[in-house]
Short mmCIF file of C-alpha atoms in Angstrom, two decimals:
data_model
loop_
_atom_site.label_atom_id
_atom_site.label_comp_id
_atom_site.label_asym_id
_atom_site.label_seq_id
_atom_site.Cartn_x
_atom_site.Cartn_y
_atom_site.Cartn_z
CA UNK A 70 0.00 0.00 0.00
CA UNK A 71 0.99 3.50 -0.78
CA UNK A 72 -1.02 5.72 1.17
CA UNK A 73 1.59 8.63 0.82
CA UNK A 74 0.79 8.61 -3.14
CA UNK A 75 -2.37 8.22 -2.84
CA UNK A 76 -2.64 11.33 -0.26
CA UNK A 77 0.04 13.24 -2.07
CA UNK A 78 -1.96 12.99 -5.44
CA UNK A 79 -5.35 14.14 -3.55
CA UNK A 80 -3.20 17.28 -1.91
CA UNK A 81 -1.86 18.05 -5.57
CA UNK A 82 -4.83 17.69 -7.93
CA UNK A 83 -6.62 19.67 -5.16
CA UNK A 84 -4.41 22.83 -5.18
CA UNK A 85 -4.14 23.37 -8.47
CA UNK A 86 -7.33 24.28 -10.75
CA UNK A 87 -5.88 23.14 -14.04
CA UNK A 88 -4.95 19.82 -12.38
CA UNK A 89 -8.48 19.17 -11.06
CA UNK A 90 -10.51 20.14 -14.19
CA UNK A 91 -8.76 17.66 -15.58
CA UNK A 92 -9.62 15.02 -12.96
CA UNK A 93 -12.87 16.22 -13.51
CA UNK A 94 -13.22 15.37 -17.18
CA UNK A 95 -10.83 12.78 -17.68
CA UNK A 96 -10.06 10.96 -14.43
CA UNK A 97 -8.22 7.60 -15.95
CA UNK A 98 -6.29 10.14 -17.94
CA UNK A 99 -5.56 12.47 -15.13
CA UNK A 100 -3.93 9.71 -12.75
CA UNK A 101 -1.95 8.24 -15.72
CA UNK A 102 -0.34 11.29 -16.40
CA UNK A 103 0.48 12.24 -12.59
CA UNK A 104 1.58 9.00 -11.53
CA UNK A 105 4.68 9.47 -14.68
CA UNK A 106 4.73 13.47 -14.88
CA UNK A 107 3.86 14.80 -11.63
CA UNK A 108 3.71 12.73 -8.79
CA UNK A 109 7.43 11.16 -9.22
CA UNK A 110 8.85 14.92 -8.82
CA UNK A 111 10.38 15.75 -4.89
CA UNK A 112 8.20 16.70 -2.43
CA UNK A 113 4.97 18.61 -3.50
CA UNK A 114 6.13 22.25 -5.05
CA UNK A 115 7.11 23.40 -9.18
CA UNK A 116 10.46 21.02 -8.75
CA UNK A 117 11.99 19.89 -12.08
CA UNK A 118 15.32 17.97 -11.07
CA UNK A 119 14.98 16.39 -8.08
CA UNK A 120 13.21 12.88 -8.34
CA UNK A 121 11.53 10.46 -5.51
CA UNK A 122 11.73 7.14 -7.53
CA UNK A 123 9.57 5.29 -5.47
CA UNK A 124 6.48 7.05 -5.87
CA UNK A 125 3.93 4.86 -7.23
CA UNK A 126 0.45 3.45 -6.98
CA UNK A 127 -1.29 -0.23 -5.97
CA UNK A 128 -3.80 -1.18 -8.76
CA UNK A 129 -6.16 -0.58 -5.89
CA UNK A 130 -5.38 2.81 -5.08
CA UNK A 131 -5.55 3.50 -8.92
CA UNK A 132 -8.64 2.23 -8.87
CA UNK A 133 -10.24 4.21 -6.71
CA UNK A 134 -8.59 7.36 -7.86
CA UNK A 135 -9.82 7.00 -11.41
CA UNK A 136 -13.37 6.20 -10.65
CA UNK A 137 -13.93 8.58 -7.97
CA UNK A 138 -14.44 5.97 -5.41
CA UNK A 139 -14.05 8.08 -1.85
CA UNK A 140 -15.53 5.08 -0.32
CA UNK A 141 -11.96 2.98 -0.82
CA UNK A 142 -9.95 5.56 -0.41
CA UNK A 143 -11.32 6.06 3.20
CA UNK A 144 -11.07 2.66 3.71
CA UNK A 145 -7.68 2.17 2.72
CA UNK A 146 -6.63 5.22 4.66
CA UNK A 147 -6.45 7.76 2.91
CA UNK A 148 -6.96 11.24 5.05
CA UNK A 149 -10.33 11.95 5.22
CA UNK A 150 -9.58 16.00 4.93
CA UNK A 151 -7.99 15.95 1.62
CA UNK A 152 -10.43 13.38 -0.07
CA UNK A 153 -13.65 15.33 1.29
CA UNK A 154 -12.18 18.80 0.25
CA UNK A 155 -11.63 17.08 -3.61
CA UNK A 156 -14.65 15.50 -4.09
CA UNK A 157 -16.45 18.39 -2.61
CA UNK A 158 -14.75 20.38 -5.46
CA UNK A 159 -15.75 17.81 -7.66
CA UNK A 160 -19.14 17.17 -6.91
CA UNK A 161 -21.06 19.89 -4.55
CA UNK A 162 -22.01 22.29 -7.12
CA UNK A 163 -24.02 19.75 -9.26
CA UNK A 164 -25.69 17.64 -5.96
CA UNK A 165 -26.26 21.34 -4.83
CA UNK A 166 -28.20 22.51 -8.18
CA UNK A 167 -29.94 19.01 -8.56
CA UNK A 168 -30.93 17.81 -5.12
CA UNK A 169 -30.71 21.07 -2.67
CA UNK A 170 -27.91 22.39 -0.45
CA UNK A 171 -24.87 19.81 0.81
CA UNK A 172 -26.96 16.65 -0.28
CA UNK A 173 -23.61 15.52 -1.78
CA UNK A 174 -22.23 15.79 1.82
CA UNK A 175 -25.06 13.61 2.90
CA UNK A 176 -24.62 11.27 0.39
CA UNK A 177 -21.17 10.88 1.14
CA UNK A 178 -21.61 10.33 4.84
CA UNK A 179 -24.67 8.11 4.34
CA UNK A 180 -22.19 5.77 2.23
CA UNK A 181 -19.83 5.35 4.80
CA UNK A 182 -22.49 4.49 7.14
CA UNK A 183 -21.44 0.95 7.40
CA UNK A 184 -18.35 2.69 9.66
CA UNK A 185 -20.54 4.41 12.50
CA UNK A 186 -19.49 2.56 15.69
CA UNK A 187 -16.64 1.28 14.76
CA UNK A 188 -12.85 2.02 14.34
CA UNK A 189 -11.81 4.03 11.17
CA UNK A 190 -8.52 2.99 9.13
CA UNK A 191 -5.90 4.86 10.31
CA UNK A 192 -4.77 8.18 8.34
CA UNK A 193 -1.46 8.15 10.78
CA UNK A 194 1.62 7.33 7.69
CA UNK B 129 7.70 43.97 29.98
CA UNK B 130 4.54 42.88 27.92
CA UNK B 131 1.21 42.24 29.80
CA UNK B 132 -0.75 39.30 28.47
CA UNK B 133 -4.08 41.20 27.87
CA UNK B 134 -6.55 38.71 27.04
CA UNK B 135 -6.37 34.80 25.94
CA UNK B 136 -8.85 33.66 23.15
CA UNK B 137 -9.80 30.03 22.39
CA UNK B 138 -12.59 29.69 19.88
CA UNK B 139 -13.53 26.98 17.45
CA UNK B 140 -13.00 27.98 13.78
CA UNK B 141 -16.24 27.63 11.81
CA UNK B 142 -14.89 28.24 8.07
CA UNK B 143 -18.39 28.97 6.53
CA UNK B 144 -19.07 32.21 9.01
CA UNK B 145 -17.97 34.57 6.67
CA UNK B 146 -20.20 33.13 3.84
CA UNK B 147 -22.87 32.82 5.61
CA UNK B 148 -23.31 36.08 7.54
CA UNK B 149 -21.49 38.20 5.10
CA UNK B 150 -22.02 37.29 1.70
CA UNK B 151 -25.48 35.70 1.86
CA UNK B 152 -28.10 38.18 1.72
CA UNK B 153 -30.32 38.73 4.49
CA UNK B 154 -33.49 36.90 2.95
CA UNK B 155 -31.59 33.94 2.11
CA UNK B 156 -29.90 33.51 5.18
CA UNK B 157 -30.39 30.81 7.48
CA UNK B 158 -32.42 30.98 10.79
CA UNK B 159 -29.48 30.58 12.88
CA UNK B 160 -27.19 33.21 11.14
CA UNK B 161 -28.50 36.25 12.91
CA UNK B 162 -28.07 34.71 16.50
CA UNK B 163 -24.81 33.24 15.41
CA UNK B 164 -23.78 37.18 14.26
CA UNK B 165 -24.94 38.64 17.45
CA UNK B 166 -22.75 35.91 19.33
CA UNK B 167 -19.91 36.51 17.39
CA UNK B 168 -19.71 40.83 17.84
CA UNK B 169 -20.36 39.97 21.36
CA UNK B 170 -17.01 37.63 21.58
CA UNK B 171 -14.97 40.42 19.33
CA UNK B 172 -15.78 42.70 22.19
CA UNK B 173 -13.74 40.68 24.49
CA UNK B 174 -10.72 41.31 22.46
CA UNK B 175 -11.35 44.99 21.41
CA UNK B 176 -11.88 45.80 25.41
CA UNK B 177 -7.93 44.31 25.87
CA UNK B 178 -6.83 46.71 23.71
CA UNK B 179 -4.09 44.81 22.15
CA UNK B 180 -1.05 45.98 20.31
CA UNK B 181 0.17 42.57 18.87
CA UNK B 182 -1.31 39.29 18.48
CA UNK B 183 0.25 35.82 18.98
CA UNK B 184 -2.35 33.44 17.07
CA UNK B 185 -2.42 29.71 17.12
CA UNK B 186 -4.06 27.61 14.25
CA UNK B 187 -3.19 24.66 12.33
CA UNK B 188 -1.85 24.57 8.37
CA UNK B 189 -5.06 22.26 6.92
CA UNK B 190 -2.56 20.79 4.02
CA UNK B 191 -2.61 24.02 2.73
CA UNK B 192 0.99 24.57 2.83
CA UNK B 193 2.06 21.53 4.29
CA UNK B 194 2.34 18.12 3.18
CA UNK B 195 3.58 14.60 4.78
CA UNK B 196 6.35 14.97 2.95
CA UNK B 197 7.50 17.82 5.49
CA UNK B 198 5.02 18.48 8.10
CA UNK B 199 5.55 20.22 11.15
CA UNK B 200 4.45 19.57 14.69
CA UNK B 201 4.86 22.71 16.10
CA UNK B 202 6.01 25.71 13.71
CA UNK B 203 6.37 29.29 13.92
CA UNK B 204 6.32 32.47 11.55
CA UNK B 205 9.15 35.03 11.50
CA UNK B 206 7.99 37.21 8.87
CA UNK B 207 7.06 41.28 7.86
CA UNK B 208 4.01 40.32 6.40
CA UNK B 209 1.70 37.07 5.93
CA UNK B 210 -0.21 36.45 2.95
CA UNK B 211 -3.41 34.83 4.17
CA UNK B 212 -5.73 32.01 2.88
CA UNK B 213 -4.99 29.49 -0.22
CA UNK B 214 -6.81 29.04 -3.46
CA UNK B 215 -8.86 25.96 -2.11
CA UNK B 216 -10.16 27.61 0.65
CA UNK B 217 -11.60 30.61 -1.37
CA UNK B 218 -13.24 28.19 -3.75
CA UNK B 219 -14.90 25.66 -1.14
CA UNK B 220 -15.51 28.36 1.84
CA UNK B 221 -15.63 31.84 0.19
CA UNK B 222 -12.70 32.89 2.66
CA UNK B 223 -11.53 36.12 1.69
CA UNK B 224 -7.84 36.75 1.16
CA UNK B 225 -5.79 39.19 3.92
CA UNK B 226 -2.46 40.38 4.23
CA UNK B 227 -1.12 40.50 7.62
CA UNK B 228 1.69 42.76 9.04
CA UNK B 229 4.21 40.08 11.33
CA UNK B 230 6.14 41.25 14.00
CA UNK B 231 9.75 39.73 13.05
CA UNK B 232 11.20 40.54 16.03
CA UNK B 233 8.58 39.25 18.39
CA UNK B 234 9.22 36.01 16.27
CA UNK B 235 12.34 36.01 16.59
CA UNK B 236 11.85 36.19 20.85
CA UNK B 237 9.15 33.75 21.02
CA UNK B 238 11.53 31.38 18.35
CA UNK B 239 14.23 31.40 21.11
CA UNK B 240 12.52 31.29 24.39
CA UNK B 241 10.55 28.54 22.86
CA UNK B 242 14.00 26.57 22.00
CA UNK B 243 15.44 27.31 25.48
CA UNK B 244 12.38 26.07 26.87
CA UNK B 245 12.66 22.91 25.07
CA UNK B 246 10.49 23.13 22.27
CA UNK B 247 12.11 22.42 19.19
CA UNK B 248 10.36 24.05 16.94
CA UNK B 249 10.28 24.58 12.92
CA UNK B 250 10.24 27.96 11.62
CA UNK B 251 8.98 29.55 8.15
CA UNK B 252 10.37 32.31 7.06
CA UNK B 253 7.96 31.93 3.80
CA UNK B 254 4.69 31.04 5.73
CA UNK B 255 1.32 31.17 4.21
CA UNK B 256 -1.93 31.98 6.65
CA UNK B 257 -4.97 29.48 6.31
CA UNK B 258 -8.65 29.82 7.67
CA UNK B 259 -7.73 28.39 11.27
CA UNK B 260 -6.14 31.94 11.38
CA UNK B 261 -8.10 34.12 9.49
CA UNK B 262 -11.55 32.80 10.69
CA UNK B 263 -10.88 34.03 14.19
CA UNK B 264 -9.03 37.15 12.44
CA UNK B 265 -12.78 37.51 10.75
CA UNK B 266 -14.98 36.73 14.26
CA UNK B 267 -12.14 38.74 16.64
CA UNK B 268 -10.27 41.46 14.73
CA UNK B 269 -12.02 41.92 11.32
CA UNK B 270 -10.22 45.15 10.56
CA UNK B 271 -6.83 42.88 11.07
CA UNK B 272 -4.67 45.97 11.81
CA UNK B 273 -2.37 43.91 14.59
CA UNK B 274 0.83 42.54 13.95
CA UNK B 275 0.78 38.63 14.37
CA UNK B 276 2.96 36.04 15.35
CA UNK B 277 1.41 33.24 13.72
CA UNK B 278 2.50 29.36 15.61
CA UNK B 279 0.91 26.13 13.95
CA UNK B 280 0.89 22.94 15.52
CA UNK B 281 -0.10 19.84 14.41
CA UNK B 282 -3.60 18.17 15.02
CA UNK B 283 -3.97 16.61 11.73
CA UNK B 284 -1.56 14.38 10.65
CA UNK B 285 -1.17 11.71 13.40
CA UNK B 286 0.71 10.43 14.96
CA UNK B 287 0.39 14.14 17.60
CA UNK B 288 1.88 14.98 20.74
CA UNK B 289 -0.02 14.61 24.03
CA UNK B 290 -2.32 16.78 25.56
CA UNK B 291 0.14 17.67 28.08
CA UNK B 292 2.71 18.59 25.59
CA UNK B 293 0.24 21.39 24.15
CA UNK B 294 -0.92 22.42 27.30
CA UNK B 295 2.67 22.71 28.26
CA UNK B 296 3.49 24.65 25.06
CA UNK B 297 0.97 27.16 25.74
CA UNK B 298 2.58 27.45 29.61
CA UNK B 299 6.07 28.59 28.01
CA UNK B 300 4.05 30.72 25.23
CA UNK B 301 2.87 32.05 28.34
CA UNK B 302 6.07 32.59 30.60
CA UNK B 303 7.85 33.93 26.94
CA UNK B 304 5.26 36.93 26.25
CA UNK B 305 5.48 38.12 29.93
CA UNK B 306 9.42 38.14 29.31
CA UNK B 307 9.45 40.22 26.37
CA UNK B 308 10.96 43.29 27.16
CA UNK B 309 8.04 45.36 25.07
CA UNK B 310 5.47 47.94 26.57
CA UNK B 311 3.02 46.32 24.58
CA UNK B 312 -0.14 44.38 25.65
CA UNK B 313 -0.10 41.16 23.94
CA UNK B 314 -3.38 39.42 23.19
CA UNK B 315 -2.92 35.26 22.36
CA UNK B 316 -5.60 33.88 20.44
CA UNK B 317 -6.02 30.66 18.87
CA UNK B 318 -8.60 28.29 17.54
CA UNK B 319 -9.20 24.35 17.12
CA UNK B 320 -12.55 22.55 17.29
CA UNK B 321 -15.06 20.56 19.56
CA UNK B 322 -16.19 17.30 18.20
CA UNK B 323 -15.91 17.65 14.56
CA UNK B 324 -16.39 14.66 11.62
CA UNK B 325 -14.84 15.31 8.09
CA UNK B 326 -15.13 13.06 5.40
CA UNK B 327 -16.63 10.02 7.63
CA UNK B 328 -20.32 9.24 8.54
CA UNK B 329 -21.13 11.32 10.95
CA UNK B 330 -20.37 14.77 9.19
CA UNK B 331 -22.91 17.21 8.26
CA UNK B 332 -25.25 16.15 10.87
CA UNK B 333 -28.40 18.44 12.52
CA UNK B 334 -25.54 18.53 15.19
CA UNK B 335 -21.93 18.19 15.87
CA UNK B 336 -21.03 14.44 15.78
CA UNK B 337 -20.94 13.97 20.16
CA UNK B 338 -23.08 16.91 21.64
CA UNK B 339 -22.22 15.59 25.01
CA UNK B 340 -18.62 15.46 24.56
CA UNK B 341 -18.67 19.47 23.68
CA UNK B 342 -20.30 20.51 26.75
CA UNK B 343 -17.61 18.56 29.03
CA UNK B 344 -14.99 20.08 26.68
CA UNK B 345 -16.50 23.50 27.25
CA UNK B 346 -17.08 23.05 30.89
CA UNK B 347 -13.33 21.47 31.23
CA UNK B 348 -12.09 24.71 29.54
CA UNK B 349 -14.22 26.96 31.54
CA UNK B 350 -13.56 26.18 35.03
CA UNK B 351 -9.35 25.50 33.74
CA UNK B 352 -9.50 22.11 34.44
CA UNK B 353 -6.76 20.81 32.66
CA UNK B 354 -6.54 17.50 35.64
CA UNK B 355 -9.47 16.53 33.64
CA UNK B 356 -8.34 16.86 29.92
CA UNK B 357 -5.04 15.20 30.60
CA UNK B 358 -6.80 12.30 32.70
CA UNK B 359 -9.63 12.33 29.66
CA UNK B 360 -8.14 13.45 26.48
CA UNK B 361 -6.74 11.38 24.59
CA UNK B 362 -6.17 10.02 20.85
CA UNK B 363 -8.24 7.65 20.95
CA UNK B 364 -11.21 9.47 23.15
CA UNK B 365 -11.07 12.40 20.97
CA UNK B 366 -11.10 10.46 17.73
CA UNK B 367 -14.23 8.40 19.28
CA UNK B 368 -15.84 12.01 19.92
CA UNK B 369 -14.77 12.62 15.58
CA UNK B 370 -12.29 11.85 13.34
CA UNK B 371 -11.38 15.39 13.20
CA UNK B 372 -11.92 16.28 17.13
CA UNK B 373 -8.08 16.38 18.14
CA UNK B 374 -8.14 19.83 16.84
CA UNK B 375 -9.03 20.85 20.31
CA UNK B 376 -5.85 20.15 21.37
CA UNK B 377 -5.41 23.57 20.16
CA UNK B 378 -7.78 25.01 22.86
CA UNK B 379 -6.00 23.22 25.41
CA UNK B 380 -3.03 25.01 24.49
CA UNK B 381 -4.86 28.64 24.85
CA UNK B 382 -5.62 27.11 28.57
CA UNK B 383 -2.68 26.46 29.08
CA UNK B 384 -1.19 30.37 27.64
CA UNK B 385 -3.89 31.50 30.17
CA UNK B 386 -2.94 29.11 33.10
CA UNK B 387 -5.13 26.84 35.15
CA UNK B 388 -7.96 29.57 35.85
CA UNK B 389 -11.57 30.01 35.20
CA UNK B 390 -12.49 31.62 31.64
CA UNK B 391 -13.82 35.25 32.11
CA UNK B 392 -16.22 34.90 28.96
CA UNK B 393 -17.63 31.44 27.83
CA UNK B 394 -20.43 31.27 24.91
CA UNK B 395 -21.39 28.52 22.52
CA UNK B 396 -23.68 27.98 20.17
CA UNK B 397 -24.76 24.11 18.66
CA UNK B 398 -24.95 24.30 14.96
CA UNK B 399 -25.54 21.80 12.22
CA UNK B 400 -22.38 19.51 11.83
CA UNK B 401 -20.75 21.13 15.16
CA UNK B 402 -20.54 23.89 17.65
CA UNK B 403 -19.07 27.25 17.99
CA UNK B 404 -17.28 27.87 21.28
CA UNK B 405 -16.44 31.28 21.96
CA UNK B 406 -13.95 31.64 25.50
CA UNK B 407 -11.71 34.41 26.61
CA UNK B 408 -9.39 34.86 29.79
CA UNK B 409 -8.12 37.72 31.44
CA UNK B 410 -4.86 36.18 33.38
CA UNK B 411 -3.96 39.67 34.34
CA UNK B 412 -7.30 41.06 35.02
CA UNK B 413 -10.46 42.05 33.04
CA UNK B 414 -10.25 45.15 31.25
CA UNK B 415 -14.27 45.20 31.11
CA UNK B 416 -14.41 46.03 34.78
CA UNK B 417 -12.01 48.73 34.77
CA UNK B 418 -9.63 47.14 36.86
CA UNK B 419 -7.02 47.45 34.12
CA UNK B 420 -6.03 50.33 32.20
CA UNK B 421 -6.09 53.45 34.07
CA UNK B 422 -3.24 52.03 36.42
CA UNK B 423 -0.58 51.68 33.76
#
């Protein structure tokens, strides 16, 4: 498992407009295209010399990334703060228009019911 | 030497602003006037201190920082702070601030911090996020202070104890009452009650453990930090919300105020989680004219 590139693509794609439009309309596309051009860069700023050659993802964790799945990615541990802010970005404004005021929020939480009670995965790295 | 004019602890409710300021009247929600009034009533409690500088506590929200370099405890030393990130205007509306730093106050609190033990990280390119600039909006909207801005750590675990902040905020404490300034120094800082993100109890009618907020409050209130370090831990707070160890943040304003009762103590129970408000006056309350005059 590779949590760290899993929360290091969330933290990227989210700060950057151009980068999430992208994961917006082309997801598959999106993750292909960080996990060789951007995610393999040191650390998380406009570096272009320094590599980390280990970054990579599970099939898994590519998985989830490319087909939105927030329910994985809390599951495998992912932090919950960086994958609500995304697919808040992703997905509010359209739950909002179609079904009223944070009802993605509530759909969200109502999918990860199956948790209430018990112990979450651990976010700690 | 500086006199430690008022201590703030408040939650950090990122939507205020929105809400009460950019949402016209008719569309606003039935709680946002009484949540208003609340608020101007807390700012008093800072205004009445009169402060010349303000140290302010809050937490980087992986705005700046990543886990490829994150910082448990961390301090500014800047001239000025630009102030909220691109993510945070788009989800929460935040406006963006510039805020004038005090490098040499940095610089003091940087060292007595170091002799005191705590080894801390410092920025010296440090960007301000909303667990700053939300109490900047509710306390000090005109943000003319200087700020030293510290950020500590309640999001990427594993965290220090609840001692360990407490005991931060003690040599906070003990540093501003050395600093050879005739300045009054107001500390203010923010964290949360019980708070869910991105699990199943978020976005409910109330926060996610009612209960647990009104012990937090009332542990706060009366400066009983026997309780919170018997009580508080990880895995208590994380059972209150996956996101409730940001009040380890408020137990580090008790502990820059000291073991004493709170002067000023409000709340108020909104959807998805409540809104403490809590000030101390370790040196006196300015409100009753004790203070001021004298000096």
């Amino acid at each position: 498992m590779s949590r760290y590139a899993v929360n290091k693509f969330l933290y990227q794609v989210d700060g950057d407009p151009s980068l999430l439009a992208e994961y917006k309309a082309d997801p598959a596309a999106l993750v292909a295209r960080w996990e060789t051009e951007i995610g393999p860069w040191l650390g998380t700023g406009a570096r272009t010399v320094e590599r980390t050659s280990w970054i990579s993802l599970t099939e898994e964790e590519r998985r989830a990334l490319v087909e939105h799945d927030y329910v994985a990615l809390f599951e495998m541990g992912a932090h919950f703060f960086l994958t609500l802010t995304i697919f808040i970005a992703l997905y509010d404004e359209e739950y909002a228009a179609r079904s009223g005021p944070l009802s993605f929020q509530r759909e969200y939480a109502t999918k990860l019911a199956l948790w209430n009670g018990k112990t979450y995965p651990s976010v700690a790295l | 030497m500086a006199r430690m004019s008022a201590v703030l602890a408040t939650t950090h409710h990122p939507f205020f602003h929105k809400i009460t300021e950019l949402t016209p009247p008719e569309e606003q929600p039935t709680f946002a006037a009484e949540w208003k009034s609340k608020v101007l009533a807390y700012r008093e409690t800072l205004t009445a201190a009169k402060p010349d500088v303000l140290v302010m506590v809050g937490s980087d929200h992986f705005h700046q920082f990543f886990a490829d370099n994150y910082p448990t405890f961390l301090i500014g030393k800047q001239a000025r702070y630009d102030a909220t990130f691109y993510n945070e205007v788009r989800e929460f509306s935040m406006p963006t601030y510039e805020l004038e730093g005090h490098e040499d106050f940095s610089g003091f609190m940087f060292q007595g911090l170091l002799d005191r033990g705590f080894d801390f990280s410092i920025s010296h390119e440090l960007k301000i996020d909303h667990s700053i600039i939300c109490p900047i909006i509710t306390t000090r909207p005109q943000a003319d202070l200087p700020v030293v801005p510290i950020f500590t750590n309640i999001f990427a675990p594993p965290l220090p104890s609840a001692k360990r902040f407490y005991d931060l905020g003690r040599a906070i404490a003990s540093i501003i009452e050395e600093w050879p300034a005739d300045v009054n120094v107001a500390a203010v800082g923010s964290g949360h009650l019980s708070l869910e993100l991105g699990g199943p109890r978020m976005f409910g009618e109330h926060g996610p453990d009612p209960a647990w907020d009104l012990q937090a409050i009332e542990w706060l209130a009366k400066g009983n930090i026997e309780a919170i370090l018997r009580d508080v831990t990880w895995d208590s707070m994380v059972a209150a919300g996956n996101a409730t160890p940001g009040f380890l943040d408020l137990v580090l304003m008790l502990g820059i105020a000291g073991p004493i009762e709170a002067d000023y103590v409000d709340d108020l129970d909104l959807f998805h989680t409540r809104e403490m408000f809590m000030t101390w006056y370790p040196e006196g309350d300015p409100r009753s004219g004790a203070i001021g005059e004298a000096r």
